[in-house]
mmCIF file of C-alpha atoms and ligand atoms in Angstrom:
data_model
loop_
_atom_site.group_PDB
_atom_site.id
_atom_site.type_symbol
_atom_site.label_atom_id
_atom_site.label_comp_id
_atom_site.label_asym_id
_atom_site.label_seq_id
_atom_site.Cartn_x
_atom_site.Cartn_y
_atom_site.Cartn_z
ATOM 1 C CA UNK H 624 13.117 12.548 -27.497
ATOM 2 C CA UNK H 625 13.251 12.953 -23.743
ATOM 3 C CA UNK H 626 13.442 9.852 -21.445
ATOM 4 C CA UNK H 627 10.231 9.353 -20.009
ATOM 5 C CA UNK H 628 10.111 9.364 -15.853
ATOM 6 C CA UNK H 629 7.419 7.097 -14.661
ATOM 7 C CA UNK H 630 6.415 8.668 -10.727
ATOM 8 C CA UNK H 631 4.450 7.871 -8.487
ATOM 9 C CA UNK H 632 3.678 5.973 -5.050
ATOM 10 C CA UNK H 633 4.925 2.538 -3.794
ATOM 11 C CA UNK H 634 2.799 0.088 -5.509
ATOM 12 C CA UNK H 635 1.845 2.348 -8.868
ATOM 13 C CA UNK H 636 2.997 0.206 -11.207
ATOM 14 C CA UNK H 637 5.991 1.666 -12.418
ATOM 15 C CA UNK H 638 8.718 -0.856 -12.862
ATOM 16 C CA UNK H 639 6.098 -2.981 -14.512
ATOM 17 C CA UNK H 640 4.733 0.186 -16.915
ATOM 18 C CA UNK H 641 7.940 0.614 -17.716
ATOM 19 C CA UNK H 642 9.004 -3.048 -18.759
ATOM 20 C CA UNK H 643 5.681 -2.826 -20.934
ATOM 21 C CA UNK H 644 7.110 0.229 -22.143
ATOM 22 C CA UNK H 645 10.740 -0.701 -23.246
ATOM 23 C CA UNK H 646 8.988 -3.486 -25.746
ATOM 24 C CA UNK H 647 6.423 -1.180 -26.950
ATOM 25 C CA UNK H 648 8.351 2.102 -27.762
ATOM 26 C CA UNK H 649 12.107 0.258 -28.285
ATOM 27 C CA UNK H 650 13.541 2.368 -25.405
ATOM 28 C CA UNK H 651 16.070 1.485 -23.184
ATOM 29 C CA UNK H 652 14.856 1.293 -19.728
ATOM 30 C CA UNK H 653 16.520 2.119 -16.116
ATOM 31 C CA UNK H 654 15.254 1.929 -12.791
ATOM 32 C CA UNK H 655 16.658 4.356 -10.172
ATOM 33 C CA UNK H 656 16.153 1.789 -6.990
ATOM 34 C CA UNK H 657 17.723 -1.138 -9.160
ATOM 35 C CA UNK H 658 20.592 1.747 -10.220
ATOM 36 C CA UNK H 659 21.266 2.317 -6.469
ATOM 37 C CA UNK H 660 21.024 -0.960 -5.279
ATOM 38 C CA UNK H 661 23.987 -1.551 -8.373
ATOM 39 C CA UNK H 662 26.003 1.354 -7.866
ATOM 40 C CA UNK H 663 26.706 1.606 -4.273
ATOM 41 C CA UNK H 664 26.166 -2.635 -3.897
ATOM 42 C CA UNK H 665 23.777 -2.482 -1.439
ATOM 43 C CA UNK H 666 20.163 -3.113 -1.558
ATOM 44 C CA UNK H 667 17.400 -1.051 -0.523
ATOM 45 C CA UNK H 668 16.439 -2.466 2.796
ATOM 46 C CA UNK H 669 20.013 -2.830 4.441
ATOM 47 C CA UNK H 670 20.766 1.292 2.984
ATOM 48 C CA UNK H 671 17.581 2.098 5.325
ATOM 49 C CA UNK H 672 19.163 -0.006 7.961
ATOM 50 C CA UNK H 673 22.308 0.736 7.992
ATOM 51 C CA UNK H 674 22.658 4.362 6.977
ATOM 52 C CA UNK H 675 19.264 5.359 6.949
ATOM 53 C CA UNK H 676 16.740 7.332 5.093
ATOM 54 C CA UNK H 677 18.392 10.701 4.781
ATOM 55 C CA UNK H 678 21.766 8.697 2.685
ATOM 56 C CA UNK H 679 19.214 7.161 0.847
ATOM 57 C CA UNK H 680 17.447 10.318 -0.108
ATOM 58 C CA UNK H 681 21.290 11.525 -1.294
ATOM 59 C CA UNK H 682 21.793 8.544 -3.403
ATOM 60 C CA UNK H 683 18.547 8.320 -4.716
ATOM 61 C CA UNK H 684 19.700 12.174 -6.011
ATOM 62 C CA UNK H 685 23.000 11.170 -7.245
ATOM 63 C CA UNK H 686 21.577 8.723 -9.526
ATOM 64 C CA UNK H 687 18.664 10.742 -10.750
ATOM 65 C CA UNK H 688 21.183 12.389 -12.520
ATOM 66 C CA UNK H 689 23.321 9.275 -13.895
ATOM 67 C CA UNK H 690 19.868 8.720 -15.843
ATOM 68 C CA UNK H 691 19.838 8.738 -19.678
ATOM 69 C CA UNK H 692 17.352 11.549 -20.308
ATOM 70 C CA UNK H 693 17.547 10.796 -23.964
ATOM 71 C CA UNK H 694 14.809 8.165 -25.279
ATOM 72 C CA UNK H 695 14.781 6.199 -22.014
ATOM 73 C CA UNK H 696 11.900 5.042 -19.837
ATOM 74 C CA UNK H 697 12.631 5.481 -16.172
ATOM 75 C CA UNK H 698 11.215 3.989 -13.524
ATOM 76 C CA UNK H 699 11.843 6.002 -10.307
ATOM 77 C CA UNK H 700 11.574 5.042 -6.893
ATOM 78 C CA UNK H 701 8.060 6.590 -5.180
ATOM 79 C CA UNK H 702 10.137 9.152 -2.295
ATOM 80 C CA UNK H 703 11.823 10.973 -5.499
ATOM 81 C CA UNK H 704 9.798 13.885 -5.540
ATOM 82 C CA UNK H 705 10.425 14.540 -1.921
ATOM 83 C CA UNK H 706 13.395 16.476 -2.599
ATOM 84 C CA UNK H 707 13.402 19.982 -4.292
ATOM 85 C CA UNK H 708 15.931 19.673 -6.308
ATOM 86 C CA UNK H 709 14.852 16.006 -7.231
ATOM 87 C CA UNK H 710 11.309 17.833 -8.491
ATOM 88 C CA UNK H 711 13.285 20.484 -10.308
ATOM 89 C CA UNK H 712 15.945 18.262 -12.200
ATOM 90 C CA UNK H 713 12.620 15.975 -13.282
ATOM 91 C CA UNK H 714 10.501 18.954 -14.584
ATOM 92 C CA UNK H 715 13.509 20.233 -16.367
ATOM 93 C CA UNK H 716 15.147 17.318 -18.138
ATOM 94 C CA UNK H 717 12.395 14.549 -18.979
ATOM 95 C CA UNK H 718 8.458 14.080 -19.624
ATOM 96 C CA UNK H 719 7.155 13.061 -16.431
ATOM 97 C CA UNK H 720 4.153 10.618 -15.824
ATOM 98 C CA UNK H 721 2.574 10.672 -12.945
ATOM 99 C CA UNK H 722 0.589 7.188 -12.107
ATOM 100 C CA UNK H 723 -1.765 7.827 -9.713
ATOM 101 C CA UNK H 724 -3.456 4.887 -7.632
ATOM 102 C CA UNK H 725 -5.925 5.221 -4.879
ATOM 103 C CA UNK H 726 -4.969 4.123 -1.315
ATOM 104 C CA UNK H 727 -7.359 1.286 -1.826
ATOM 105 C CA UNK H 728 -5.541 0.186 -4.294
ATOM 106 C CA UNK H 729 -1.922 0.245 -3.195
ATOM 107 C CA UNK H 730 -3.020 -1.048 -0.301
ATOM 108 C CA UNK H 731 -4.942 -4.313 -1.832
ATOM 109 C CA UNK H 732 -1.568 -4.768 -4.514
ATOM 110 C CA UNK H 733 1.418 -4.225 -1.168
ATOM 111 C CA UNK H 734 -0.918 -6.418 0.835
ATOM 112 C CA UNK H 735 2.192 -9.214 1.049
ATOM 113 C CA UNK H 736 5.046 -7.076 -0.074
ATOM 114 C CA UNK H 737 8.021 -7.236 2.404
ATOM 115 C CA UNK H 738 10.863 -5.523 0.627
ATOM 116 C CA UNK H 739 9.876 -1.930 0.896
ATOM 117 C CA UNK H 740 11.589 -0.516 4.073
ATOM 118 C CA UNK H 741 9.020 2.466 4.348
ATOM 119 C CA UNK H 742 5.954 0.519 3.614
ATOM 120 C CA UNK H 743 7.072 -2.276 6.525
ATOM 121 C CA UNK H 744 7.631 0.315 8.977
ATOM 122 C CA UNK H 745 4.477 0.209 11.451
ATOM 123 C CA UNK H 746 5.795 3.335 12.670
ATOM 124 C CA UNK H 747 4.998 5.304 9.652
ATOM 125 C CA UNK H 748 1.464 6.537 8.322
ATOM 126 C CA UNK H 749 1.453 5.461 4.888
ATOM 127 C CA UNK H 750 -1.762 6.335 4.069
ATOM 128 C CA UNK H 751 -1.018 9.881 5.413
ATOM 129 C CA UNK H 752 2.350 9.735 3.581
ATOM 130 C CA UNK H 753 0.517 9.671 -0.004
ATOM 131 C CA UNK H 754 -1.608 12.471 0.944
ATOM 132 C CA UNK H 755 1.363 14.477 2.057
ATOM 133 C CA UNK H 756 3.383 13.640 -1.405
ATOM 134 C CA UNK H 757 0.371 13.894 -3.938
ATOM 135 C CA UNK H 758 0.585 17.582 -4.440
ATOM 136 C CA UNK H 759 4.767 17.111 -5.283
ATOM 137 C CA UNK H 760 3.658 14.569 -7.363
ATOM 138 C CA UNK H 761 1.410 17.071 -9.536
ATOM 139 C CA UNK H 762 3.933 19.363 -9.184
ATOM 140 C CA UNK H 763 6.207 17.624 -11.877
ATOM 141 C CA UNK H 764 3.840 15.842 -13.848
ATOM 142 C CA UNK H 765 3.284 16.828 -17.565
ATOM 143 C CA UNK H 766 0.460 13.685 -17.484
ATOM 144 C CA UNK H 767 -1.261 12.213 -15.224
ATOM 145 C CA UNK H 768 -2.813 8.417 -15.256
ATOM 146 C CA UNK H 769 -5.648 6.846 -13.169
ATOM 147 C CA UNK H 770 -3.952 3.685 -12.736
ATOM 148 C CA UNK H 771 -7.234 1.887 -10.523
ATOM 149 C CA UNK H 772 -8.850 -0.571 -12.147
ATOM 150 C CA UNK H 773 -6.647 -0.713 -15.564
ATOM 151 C CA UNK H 774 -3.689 -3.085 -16.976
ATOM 152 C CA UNK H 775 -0.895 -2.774 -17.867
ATOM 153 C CA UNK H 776 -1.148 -2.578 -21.637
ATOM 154 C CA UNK H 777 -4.339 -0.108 -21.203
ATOM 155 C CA UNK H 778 -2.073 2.357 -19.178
ATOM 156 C CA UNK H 779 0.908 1.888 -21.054
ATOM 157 C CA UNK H 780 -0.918 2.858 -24.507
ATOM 158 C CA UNK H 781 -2.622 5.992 -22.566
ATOM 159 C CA UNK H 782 1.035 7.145 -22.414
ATOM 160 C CA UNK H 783 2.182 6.371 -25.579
ATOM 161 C CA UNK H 784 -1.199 8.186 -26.828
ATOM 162 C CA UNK H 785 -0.198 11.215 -24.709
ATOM 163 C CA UNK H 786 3.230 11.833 -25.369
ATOM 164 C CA UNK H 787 2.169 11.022 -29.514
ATOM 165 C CA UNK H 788 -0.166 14.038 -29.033
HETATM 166 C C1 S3P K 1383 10.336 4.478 -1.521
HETATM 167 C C2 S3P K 1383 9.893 3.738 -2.589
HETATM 168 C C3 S3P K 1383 10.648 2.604 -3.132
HETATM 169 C C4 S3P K 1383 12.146 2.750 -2.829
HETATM 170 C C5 S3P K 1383 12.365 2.995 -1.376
HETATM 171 C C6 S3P K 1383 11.647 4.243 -0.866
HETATM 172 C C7 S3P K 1383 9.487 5.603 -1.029
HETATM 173 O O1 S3P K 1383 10.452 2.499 -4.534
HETATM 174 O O2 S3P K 1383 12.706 3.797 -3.594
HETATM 175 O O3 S3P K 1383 11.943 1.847 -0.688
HETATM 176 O O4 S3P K 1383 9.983 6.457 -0.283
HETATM 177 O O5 S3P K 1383 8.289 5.645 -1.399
HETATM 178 P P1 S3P K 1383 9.070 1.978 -5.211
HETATM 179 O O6 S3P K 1383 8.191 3.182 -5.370
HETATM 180 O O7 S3P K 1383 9.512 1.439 -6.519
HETATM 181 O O8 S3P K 1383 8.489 0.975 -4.317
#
C-alpha cells in the first residue's frame, strides 16, 4: 500500500500519531526532520542558524523524496507543504493525512517547547502563519482529522478506519 504522510502544523501530533501508528499497522516509520537532522548531521535549529530557512526548505525537499512510499508512515515536518513541488510529489506518491489542530490548541501543547526555530522566533506571526498554510494543507489531503480534544489512540484508529474504507 502507499506510505501514509502524516501533515500538518507544528504541534499536530504527528511524530507521536505516527509512533502509535508503526505498532498498530506494523509499518515502518520515518520522520523527515529526524531524516535531515541524520543525513546532512546537523540538527534543525543550527540549519536555521547557520544556513537558514531557504537550505532548509531544499533539504527538507531532498528528503521528501528519500521516503519509502511503500507501506510506511511518515511523519513530515509542518513547512512541507510550502513548496509546490513538495505538495505535488505528496498528492502523487502517498495517502496524505492532514491533522488539523486549532490555534488554541497548538498554542496550549508548544507552550514550553524551545526546539522549533520558527515557533521561537518572536519575529514571526505564527498564528497568522497557520492561517496562511491551511488552505496548502487541504490542498494535499485525501483525509482530514480534528485533532482538538482527542488522543492519540482515538485519532490514530480514525485513520486506520479511513484508509480501511
Ligand atoms: C517547521 C516545522 C518543524 C520543522 C522545522 C520547520 C515549520 O517540524 O520541520 O522546525 O516550518 O513548521 P514539526 O512540524 O514536526 O514541528
Amino acid at each position: 500500500m502507499k506510505s501514509i504522510y502524516l501533515v500538518g502544523f507544528m504541534g499536530s501530533g504527528k511524530t507521536s500519531i505516527a509512533t502509535y501508528l508503526q505498532s498498530a499497522l506494523k509499518w515502518s516509520v520515518q520522520d523527515t526532520d529526524q531524516m535531515i537532522e541524520e543525513h546532512y548531521q546537523m540538527n534543525i535549529p543550527t540549519i536555521f542558524k547557520e544556513k537558514g530557512e531557504e537550505t532548509f526548505r531544499e533539504y527538507e525537499t531532498n528528503i521528501l523524496h528519500m521516503t519509502n512510499n511503500e507501506n510506511t508512515i511518515v511523519a513530515t515536518g509542518g513547512g512541507i507543504i510550502e513548496k509546490d513541488l513538495n505538495r505535488k510529489w505528496l498528492r502523487t506518491n502517498g495517502t496524505v493525512v492532514f491533522l488539523q489542530t486549532s490555534w488554541e490548541e497548538i498554542e496550549r501543547r508548544l507552550m514550553d517547547d524551545v526546539s522549533r526555530p520558527i515557533w521561537n522566533n518572536q519575529s514571526r506571526d505564527k498564528q497568522q502563519l497557520l492561517e496562511k498554510r491551511l488552505p496548502k494543507y487541504l490542498e494535499v489531503a485525501d483525509y482530514v482529522i480534528y485533532t482538538d480534544g482527542k488522543s492519540v489512540e482515538e485519532i490514530a484508529s480514525e485513520i486506520i478506519s479511513k484508509i480501511n474504507a
